[in-house]
mmCIF file of C-alpha atoms and ligand atoms in Angstrom:
data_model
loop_
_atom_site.group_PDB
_atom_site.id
_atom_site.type_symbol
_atom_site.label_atom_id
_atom_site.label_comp_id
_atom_site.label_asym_id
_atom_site.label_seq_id
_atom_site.Cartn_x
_atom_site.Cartn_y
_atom_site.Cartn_z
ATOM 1 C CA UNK O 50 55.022 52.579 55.642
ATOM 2 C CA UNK O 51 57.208 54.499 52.801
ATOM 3 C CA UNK O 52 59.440 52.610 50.844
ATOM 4 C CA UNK O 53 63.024 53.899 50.934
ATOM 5 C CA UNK O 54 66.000 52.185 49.986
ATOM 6 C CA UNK O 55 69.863 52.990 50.772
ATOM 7 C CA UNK O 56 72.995 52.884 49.081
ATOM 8 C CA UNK O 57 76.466 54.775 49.212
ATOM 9 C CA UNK O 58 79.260 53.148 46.699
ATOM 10 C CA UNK O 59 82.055 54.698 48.270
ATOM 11 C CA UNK O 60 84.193 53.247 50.506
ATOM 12 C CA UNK O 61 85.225 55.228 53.379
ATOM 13 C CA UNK O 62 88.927 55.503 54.674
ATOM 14 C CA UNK O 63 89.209 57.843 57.743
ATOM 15 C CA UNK O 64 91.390 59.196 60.027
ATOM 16 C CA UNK O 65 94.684 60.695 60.953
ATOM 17 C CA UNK O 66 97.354 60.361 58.278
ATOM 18 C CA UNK O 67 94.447 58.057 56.419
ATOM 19 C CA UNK O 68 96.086 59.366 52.949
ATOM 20 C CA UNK O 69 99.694 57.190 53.724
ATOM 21 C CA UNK O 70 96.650 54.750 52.345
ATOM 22 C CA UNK O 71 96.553 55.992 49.410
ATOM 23 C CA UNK O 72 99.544 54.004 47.941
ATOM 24 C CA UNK O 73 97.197 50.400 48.839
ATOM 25 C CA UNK O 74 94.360 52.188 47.357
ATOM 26 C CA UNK O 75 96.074 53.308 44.066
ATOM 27 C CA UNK O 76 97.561 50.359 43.153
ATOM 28 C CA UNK O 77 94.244 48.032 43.722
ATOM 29 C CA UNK O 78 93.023 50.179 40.520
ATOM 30 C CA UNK O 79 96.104 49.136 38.692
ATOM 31 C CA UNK O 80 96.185 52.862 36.849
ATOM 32 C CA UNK O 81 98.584 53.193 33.982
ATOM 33 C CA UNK O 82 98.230 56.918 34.215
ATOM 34 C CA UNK O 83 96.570 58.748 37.186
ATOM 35 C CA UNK O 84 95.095 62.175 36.910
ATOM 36 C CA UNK O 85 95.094 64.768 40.287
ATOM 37 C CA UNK O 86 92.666 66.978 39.865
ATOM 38 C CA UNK O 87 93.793 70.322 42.653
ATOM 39 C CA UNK O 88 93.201 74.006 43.028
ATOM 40 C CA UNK O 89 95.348 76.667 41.471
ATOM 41 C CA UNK O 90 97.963 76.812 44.632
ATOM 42 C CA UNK O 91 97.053 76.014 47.834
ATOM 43 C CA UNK O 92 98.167 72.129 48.163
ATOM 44 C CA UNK O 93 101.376 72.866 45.986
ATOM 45 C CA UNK O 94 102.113 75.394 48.677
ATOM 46 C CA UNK O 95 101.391 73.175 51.534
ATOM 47 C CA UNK O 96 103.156 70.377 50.164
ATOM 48 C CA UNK O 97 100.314 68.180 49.821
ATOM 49 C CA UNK O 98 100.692 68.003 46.307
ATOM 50 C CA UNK O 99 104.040 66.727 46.453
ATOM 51 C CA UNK O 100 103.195 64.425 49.484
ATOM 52 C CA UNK O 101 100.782 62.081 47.399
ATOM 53 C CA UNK O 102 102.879 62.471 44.398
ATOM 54 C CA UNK O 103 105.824 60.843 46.844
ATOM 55 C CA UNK O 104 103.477 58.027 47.677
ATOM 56 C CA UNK O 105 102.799 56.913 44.246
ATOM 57 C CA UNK O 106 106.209 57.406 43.287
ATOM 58 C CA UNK O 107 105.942 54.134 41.539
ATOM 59 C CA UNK O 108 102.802 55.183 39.418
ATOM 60 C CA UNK O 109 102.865 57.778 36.552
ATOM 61 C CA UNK O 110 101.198 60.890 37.712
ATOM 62 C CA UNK O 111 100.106 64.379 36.179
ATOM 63 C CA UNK O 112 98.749 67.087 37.915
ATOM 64 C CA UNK O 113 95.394 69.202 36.474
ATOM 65 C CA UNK O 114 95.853 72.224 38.920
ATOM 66 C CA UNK O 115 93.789 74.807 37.275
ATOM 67 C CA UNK O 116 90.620 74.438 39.271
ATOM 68 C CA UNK O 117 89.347 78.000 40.980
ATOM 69 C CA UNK O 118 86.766 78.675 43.656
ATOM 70 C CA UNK O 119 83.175 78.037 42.121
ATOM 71 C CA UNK O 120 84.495 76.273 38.939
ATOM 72 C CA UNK O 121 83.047 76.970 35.481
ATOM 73 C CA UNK O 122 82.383 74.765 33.145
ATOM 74 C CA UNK O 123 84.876 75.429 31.104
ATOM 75 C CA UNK O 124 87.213 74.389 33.749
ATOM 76 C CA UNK O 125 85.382 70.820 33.699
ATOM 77 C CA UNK O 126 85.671 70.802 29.290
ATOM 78 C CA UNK O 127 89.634 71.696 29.971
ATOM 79 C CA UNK O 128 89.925 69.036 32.556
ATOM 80 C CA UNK O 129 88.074 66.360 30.287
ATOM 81 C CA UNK O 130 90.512 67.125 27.423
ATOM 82 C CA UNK O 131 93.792 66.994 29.580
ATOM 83 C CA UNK O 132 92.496 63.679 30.708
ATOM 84 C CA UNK O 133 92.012 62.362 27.198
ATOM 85 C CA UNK O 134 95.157 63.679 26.005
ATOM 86 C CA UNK O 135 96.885 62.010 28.938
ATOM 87 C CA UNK O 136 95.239 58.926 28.897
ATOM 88 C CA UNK O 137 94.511 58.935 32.506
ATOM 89 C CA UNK O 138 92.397 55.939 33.937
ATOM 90 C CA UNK O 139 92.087 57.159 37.425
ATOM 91 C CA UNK O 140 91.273 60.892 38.843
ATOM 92 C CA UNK O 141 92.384 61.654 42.113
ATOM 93 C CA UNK O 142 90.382 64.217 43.394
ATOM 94 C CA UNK O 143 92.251 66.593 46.092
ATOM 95 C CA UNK O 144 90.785 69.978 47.813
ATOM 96 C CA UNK O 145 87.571 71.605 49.096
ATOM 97 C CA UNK O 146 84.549 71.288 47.724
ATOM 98 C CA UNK O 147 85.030 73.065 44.258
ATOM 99 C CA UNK O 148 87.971 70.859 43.427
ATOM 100 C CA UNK O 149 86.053 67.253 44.353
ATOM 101 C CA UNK O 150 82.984 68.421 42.005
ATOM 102 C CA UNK O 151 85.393 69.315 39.437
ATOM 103 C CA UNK O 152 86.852 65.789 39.582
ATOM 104 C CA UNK O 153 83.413 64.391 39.795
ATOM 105 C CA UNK O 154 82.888 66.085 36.464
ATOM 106 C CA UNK O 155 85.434 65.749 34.824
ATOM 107 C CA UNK O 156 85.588 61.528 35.803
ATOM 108 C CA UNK O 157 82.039 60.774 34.636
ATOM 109 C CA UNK O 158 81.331 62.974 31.777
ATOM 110 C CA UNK O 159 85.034 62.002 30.156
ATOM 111 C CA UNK O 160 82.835 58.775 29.310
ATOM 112 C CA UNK O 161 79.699 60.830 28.279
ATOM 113 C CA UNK O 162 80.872 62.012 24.928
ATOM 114 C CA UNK O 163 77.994 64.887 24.629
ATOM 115 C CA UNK O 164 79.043 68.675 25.338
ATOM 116 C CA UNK O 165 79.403 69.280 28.975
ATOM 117 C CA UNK O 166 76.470 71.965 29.037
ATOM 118 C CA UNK O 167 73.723 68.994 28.246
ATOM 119 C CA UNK O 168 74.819 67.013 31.158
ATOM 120 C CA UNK O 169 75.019 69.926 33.455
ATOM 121 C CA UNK O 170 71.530 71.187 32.109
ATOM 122 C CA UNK O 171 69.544 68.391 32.270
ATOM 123 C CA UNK O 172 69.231 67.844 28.691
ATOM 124 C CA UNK O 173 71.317 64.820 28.457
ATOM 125 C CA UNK O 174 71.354 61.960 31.050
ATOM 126 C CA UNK O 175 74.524 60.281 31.963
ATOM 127 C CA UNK O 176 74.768 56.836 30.795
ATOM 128 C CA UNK O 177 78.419 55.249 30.996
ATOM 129 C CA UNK O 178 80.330 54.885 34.269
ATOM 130 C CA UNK O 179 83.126 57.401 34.660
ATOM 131 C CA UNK O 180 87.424 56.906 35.261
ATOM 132 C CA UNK O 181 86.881 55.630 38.785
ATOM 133 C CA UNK O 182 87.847 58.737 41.306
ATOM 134 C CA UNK O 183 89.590 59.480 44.622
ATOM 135 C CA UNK O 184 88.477 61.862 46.784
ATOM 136 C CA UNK O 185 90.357 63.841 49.590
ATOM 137 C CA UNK O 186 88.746 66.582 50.844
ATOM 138 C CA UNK O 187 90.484 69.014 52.568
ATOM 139 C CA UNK O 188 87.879 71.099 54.112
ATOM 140 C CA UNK O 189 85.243 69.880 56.246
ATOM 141 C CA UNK O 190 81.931 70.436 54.953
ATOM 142 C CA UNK O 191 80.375 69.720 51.664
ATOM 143 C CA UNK O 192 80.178 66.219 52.361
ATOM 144 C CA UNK O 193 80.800 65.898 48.191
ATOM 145 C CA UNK O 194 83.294 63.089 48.727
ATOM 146 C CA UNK O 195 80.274 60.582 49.351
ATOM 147 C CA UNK O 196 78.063 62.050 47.209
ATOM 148 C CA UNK O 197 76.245 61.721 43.894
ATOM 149 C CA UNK O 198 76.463 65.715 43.355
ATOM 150 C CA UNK O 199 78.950 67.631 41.337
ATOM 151 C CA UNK O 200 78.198 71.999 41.557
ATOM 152 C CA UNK O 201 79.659 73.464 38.466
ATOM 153 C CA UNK O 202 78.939 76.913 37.316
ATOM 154 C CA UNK O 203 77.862 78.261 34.149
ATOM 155 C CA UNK O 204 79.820 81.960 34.256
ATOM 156 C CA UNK O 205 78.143 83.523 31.208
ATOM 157 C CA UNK O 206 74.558 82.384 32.233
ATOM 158 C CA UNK O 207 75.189 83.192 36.075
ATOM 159 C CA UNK O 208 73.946 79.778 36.730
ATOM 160 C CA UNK O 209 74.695 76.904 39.239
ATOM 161 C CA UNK O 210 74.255 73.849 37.680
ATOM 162 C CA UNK O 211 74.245 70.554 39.052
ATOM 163 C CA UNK O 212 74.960 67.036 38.350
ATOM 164 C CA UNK O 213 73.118 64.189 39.753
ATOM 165 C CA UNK O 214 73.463 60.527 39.149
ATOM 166 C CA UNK O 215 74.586 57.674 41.151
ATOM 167 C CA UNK O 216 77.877 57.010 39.028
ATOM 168 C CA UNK O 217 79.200 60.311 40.581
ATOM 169 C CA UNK O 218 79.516 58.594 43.678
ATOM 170 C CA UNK O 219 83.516 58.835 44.282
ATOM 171 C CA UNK O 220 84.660 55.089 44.427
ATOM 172 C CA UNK O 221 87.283 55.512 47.785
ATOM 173 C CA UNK O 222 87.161 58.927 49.824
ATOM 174 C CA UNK O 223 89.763 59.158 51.812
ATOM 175 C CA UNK O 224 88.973 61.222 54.689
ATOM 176 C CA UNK O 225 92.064 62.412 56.546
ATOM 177 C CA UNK O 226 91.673 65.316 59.602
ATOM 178 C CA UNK O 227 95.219 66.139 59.685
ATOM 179 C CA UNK O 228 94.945 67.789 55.723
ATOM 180 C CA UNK O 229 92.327 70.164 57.364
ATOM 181 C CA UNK O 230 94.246 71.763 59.810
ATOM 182 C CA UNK O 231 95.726 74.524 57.162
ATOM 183 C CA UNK O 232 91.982 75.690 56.330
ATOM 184 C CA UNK O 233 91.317 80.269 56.788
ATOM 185 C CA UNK O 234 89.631 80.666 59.825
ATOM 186 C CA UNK O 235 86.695 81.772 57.301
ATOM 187 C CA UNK O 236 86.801 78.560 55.370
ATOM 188 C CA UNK O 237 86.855 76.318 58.448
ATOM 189 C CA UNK O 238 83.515 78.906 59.929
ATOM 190 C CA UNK O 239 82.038 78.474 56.288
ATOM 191 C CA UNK O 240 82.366 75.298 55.117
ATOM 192 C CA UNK O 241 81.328 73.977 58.964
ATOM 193 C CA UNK O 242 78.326 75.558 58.418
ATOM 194 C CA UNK O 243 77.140 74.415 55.218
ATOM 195 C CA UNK O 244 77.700 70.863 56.556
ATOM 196 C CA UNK O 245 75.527 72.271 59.334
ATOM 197 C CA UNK O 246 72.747 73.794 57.063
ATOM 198 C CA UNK O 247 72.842 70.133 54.725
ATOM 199 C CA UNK O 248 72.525 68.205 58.632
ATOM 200 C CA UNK O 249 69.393 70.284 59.083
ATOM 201 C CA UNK O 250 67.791 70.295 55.942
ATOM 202 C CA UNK O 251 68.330 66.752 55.308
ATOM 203 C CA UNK O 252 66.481 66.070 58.513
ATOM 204 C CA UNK O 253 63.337 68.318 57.823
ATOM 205 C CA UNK O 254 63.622 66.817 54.315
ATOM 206 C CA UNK O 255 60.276 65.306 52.586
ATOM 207 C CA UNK O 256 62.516 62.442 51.658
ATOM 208 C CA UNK O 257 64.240 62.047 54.836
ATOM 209 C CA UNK O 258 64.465 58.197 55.905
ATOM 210 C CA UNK O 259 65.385 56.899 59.114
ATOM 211 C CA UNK O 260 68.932 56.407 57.857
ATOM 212 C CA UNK O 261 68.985 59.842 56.645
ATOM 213 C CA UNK O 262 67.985 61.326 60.370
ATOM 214 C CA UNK O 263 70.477 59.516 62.440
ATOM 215 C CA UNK O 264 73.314 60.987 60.415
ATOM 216 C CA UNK O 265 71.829 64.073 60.323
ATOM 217 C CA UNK O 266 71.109 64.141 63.694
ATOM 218 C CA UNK O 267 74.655 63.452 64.704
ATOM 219 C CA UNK O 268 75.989 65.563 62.549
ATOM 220 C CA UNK O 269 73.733 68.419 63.601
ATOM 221 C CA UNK O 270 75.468 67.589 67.832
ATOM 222 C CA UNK O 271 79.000 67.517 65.982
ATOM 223 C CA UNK O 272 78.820 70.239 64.639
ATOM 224 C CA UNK O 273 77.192 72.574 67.518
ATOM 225 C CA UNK O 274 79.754 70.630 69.948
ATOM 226 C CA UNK O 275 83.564 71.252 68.069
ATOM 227 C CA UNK O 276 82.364 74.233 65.191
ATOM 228 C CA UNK O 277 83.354 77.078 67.323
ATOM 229 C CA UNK O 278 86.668 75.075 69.230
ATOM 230 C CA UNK O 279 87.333 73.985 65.756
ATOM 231 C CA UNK O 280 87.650 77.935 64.708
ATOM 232 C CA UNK O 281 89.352 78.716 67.849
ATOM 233 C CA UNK O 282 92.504 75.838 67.811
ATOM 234 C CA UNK O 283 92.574 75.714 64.410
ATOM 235 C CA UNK O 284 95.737 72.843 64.704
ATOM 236 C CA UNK O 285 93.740 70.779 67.286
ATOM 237 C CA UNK O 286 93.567 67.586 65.381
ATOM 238 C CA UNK O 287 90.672 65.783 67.695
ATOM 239 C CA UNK O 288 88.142 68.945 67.106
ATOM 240 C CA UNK O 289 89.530 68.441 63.160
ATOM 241 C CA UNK O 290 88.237 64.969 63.323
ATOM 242 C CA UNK O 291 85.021 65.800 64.898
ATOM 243 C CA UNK O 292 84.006 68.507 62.257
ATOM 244 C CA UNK O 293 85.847 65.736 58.910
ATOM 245 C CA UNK O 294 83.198 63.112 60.966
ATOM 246 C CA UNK O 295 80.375 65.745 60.834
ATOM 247 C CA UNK O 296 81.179 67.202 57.322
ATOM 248 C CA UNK O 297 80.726 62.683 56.211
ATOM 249 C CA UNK O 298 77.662 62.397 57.700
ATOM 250 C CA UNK O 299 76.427 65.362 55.943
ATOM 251 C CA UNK O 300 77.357 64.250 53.019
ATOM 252 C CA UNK O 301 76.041 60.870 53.286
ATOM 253 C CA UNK O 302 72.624 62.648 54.681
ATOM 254 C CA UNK O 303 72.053 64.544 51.693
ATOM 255 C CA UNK O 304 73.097 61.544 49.451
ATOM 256 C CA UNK O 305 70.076 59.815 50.112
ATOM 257 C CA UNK O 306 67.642 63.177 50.946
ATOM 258 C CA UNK O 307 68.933 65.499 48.663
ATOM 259 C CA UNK O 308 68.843 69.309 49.947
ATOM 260 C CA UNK O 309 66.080 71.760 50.436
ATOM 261 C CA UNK O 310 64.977 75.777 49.993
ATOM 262 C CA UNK O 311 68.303 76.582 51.844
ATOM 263 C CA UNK O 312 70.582 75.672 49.501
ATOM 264 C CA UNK O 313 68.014 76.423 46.617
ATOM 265 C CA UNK O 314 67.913 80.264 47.420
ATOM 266 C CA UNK O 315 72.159 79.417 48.388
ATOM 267 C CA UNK O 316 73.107 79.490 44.390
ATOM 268 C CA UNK O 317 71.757 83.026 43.083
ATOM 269 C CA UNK O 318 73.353 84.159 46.347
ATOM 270 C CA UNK O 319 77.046 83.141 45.267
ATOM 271 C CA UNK O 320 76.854 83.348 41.213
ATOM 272 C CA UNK O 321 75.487 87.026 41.939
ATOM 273 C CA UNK O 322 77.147 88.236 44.475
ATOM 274 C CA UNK O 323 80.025 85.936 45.029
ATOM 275 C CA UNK O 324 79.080 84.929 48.456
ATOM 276 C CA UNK O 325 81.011 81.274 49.658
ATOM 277 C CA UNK O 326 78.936 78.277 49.540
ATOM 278 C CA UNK O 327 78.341 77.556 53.217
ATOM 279 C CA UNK O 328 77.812 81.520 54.277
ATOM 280 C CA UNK O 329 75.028 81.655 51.416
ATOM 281 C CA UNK O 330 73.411 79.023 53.190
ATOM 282 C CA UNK O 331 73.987 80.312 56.713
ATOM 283 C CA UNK O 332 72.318 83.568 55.765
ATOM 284 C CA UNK O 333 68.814 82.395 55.756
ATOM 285 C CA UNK O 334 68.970 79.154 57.824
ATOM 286 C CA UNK O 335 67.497 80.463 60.717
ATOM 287 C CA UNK O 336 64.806 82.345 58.975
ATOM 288 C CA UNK O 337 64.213 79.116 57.632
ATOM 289 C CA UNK O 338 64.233 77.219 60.250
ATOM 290 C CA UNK O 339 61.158 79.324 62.315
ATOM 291 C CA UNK O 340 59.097 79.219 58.685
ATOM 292 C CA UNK O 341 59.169 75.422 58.624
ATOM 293 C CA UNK O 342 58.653 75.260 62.385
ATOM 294 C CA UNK O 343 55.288 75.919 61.337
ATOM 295 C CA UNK O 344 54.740 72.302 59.493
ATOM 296 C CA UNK O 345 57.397 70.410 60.911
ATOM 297 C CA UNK O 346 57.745 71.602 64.632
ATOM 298 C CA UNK O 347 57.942 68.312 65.887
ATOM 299 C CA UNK O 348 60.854 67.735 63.653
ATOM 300 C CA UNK O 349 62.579 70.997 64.599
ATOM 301 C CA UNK O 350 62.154 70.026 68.303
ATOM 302 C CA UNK O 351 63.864 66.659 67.586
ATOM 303 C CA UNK O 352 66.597 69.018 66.116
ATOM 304 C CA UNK O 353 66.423 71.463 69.432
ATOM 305 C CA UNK O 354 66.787 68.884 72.119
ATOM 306 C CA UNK O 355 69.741 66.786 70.212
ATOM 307 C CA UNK O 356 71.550 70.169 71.135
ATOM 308 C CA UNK O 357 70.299 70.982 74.281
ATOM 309 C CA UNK O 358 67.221 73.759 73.505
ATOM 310 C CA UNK O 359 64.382 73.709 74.747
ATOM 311 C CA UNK O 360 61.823 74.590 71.677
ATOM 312 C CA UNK O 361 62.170 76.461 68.305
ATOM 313 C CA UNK O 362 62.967 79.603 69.109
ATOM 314 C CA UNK O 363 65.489 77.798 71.550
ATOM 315 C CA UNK O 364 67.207 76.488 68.673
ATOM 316 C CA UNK O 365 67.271 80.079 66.229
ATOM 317 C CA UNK O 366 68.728 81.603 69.062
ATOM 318 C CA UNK O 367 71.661 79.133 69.374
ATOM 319 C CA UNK O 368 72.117 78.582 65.160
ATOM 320 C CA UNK O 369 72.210 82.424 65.619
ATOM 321 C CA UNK O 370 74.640 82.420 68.545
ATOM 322 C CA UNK O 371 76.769 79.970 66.666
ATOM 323 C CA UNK O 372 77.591 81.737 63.522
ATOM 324 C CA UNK O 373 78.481 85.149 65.452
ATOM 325 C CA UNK O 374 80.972 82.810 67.481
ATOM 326 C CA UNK O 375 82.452 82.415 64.059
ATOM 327 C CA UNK O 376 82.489 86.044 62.534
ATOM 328 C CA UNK O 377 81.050 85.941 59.175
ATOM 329 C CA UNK O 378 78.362 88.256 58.328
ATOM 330 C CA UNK O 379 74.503 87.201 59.689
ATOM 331 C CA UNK O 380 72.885 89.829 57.387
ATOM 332 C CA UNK O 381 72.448 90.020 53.692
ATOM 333 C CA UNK O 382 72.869 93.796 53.536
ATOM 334 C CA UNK O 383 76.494 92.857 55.175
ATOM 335 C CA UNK O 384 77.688 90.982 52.143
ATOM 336 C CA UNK O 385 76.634 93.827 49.514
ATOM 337 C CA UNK O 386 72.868 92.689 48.775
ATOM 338 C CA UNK O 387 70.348 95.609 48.150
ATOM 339 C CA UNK O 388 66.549 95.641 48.154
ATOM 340 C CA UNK O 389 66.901 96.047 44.919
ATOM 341 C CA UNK O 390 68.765 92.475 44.452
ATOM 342 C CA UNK O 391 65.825 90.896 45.767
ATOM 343 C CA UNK O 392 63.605 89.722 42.716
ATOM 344 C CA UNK O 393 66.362 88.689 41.314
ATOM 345 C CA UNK O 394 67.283 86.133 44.305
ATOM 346 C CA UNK O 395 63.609 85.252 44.523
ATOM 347 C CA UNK O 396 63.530 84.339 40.758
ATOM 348 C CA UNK O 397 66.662 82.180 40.498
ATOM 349 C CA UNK O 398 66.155 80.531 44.165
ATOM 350 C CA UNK O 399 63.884 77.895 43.362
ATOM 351 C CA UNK O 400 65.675 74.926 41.966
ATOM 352 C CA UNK O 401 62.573 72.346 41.634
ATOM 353 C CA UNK O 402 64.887 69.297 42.900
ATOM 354 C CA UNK O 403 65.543 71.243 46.365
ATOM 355 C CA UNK O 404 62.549 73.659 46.724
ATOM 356 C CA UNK O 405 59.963 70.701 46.430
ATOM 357 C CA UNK O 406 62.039 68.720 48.936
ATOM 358 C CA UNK O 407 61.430 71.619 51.602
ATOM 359 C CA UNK O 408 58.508 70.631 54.339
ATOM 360 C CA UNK O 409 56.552 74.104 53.826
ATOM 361 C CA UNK O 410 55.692 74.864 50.174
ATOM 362 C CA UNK O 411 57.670 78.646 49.527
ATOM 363 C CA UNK O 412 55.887 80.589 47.869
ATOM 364 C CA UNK O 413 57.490 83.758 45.835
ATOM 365 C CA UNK O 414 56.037 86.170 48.757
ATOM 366 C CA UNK O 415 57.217 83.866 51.550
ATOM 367 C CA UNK O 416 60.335 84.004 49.959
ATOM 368 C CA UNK O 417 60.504 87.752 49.086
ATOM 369 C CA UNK O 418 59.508 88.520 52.985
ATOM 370 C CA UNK O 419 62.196 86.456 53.723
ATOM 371 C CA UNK O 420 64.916 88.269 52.383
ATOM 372 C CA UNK O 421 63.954 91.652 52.847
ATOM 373 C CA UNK O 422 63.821 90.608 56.725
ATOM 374 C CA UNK O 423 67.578 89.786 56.461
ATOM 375 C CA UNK O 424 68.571 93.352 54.545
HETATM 376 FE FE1 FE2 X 168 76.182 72.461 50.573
#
C-alpha cells in the first residue's frame, strides 16, 4: 500500500451570508491594520467592498484594489510594498481566482524578503510564514481559497508561474454562495468548468489518494448536476451553493493531487492568446480524457458512471454536451489559434509538476496531434 498523508490548514466557513462572519473571524486575529486585497472595480460596484468594510467598522482597513485579470507580477511587488508601507498584519483576500492568488502572494512572500521573480521561478524556496490571509471567493471554481497554489504571471516573459508551498494555504476561507450570484454568464460557464477539469484530473491523477477521489468524485456529480441550471438562473442561490460546494472540493482535490497535462497545456493557452483560465482547460479536456482512457479506463469509467454514462466515449459525449449547454467556444481555431500557434503551445505546455502527474506519459507528438485535432 502507498503512503499518503492529508492535510488542509484552512478552516472552512460556508454558506449563505457566511461573510456577516467575518467580523468573529477578524477580530480572533486581533489585526492592527488589515489589508483587502480586490479587483480593479467589480466589488466596489457591487457594494461588496463597502459591505465588509461596514463589518469591520471597528478595525482599521485599506483597500489594495489594483489587481487585473491574470495578474503580473508586478502587481504582487506593488501589493507587497503597499502592505509594508501600511503595516498591515492581516490580508483579506476578496474576488475570483486572480485576486485570491494575488493575496496569496502578496501574504507569504511580504515575509520572504528575496525579489518576487525567485519565488515565483523556483529559484528561491519560501521559508517564513506569511500575514495570515482571508479568502472570499466570489466565483466558483478555482478552488484557490483552500489551496497551497498562487498563479501569477510573468508579462514580459509570457510565462505562468506558480507558487507552491504549504504556508500558502489561506488560514479561514470564507465561502459564501450569495457573493456569486453577480458572476457574467461566461465567468459562471468558465470558472465551473475549470473546477470541473481540476475534479477530473485530480481523480486520474498519479498522486490521487482515496481522499483525493471522493472529493473529486463529488465534485465531478456537482458539477454535471447544477453547471448548466447554474448558467441558466443565474440568482438561484441553491444551484449557487451547489457549484461554491463543487468549486471547494476541487480545490481541496487538487491540494493534495496537484493538477495534470490539462492545466499544463492551459497556461501557454491564456499568456498567448488571452484565453480565461477555465475555457483553456475546457478546450482539450475531452481530447484528454479519450487519450488517458487508454491507461486509466477503469478510472475514467469510475468517472462515467458517477454521472450516469455508460463507458468512455459515454462520458466525452456528455463533457462535450455540457460545455455547448454553456456557449463558450469547443474549438481552438474559435478563440484565434492557428496551425501555426501550435509548436509554440506544444513547447510551453509541459510544466514538469503537472505533465508528470498525468496517467499517460505525453509525448511532444501526442501532444502536437492533439491540438491540431481541435483547430
Ligand atoms: Fe484551475
Amino acid at each position: 500500500m502507498e503512503v499518503w498523508s492529508y492535510h488542509i490548514p484552512t478552516k472552512v466557513i460556508f454558506g449563505k451570508k457566511s461573510l456577516e462572519k467575518i467580523t468573529d473571524v477578524v477580530e480572533s486575529f486581533k489585526p492592527n491594520r488589515i489589508m483587502l486585497v480586490t479587483g480593479r472595480k467589480s466589488m466596489k460596484k457591487l457594494g461588496v467592498t463597502d459591505r465588509i468594510i461596514d463589518y469591520l467598522k471597528n478595525c482599521r482597513v485599506v483597500v489594495y484594489n489594483k489587481v487585473e485579470q491574470n495578474p503580473d507580477v508586478s502587481t504582487v511587488e506593488k501589493g507587497i510594498r503597499f502592505l509594508k508601507d501600511e503595516k498591515c498584519d492581516l490580508v483579506i483576500g476578496l474576488g475570483g481566482g486572480s485576486t485570491i492568488d494575488t493575496a496569496k502572494a502578496v501574504s507569504v512572500l511580504s515575509k520572504n524578503q528575496r525579489p518576487v521573480d525567485e519565488y515565483l521561478s523556483g529559484k528561491r524556496k519560501i521559508v517564513d510564514r506569511g500575514v495570515p490571509l482571508i479568502a472570499i471567493p466570489t466565483t466558483a471554481g478555482t478552488g484557490t481559497e483552500v489551496t497551497q497554489y498562487a498563479s501569477i504571471i510573468d508579462e514580459t516573459k509570457k510565462r505562468k508561474l506558480s507558487l507552491s508551498h504549504e504556508y500558502i494555504h489561506p488560514s479561514i476561507a470564507i465561502v459564501d454562495p450569495t457573493l456569486t450570484v453577480t458572476m457574467p454568464k461566461f465567468v459562471t460557464a468558465t470558472t465551473g468548468l475549470d473546477a470541473l477539469s481540476q475534479c477530473i484530473e485530480a481523480y486520474w491523477a498519479k498522486d490521487h489518494t482515496p481522499i483525493s477521489d471522493i472529493y473529486a468524485l463529488n465534485g465531478i456529480a456537482l458539477i454535471f448536476n447544477n453547471l448548466v441550471n447554474t448558467f441558466n438562473h443565474a440568482e438561484n442561490i441553491t444551484f449557487r451553493g451547489k457549484m461554491a460546494l463543487a468549486a471547494l472540493f476541487s480545490g481541496i482535490a487538487i491540494s493534495i493531487t496537484k493538477t495534470t497535462i490539462v492545466h499544463s497545456v492551459s497556461y501557454p493557452l491564456t499568456t498567448h492568446f488571452k484565453i480565461s483560465h477555465g475555457l483553456a482547460c475546457a478546450l482539450t479536456l475531452p481530447s484528454f480524457i479519450r487519450y488517458n482512457s487508454k491507461v486509466v479506463r477503469q478510472r475514467i469509467c469510475n468517472i462515467a458512471q458517477t454521472i450516469g454514462a455508460e463507458d468512455v466515449e459515454g462520458l466525452i459525449r456528455k463533457t462535450e454536451g455540457l460545455i455547448s449547454c454553456l456557449e463558450v467556444p469547443k474549438r481552438l481555431g474559435e478563440v484565434g489559434v492557428q496551425r501555426t500557434d501550435i509548436e509554440l503551445i506544444v513547447s510551453e505546455g509541459f510544466r514538469p509538476d503537472r505533465a508528470e502527474n498525468n496517467p499517460r506519459k505525453v509525448t511532444k507528438e501526442d501532444l502536437k496531434a492533439i491540438l491540431e485535432g481541435l483547430l
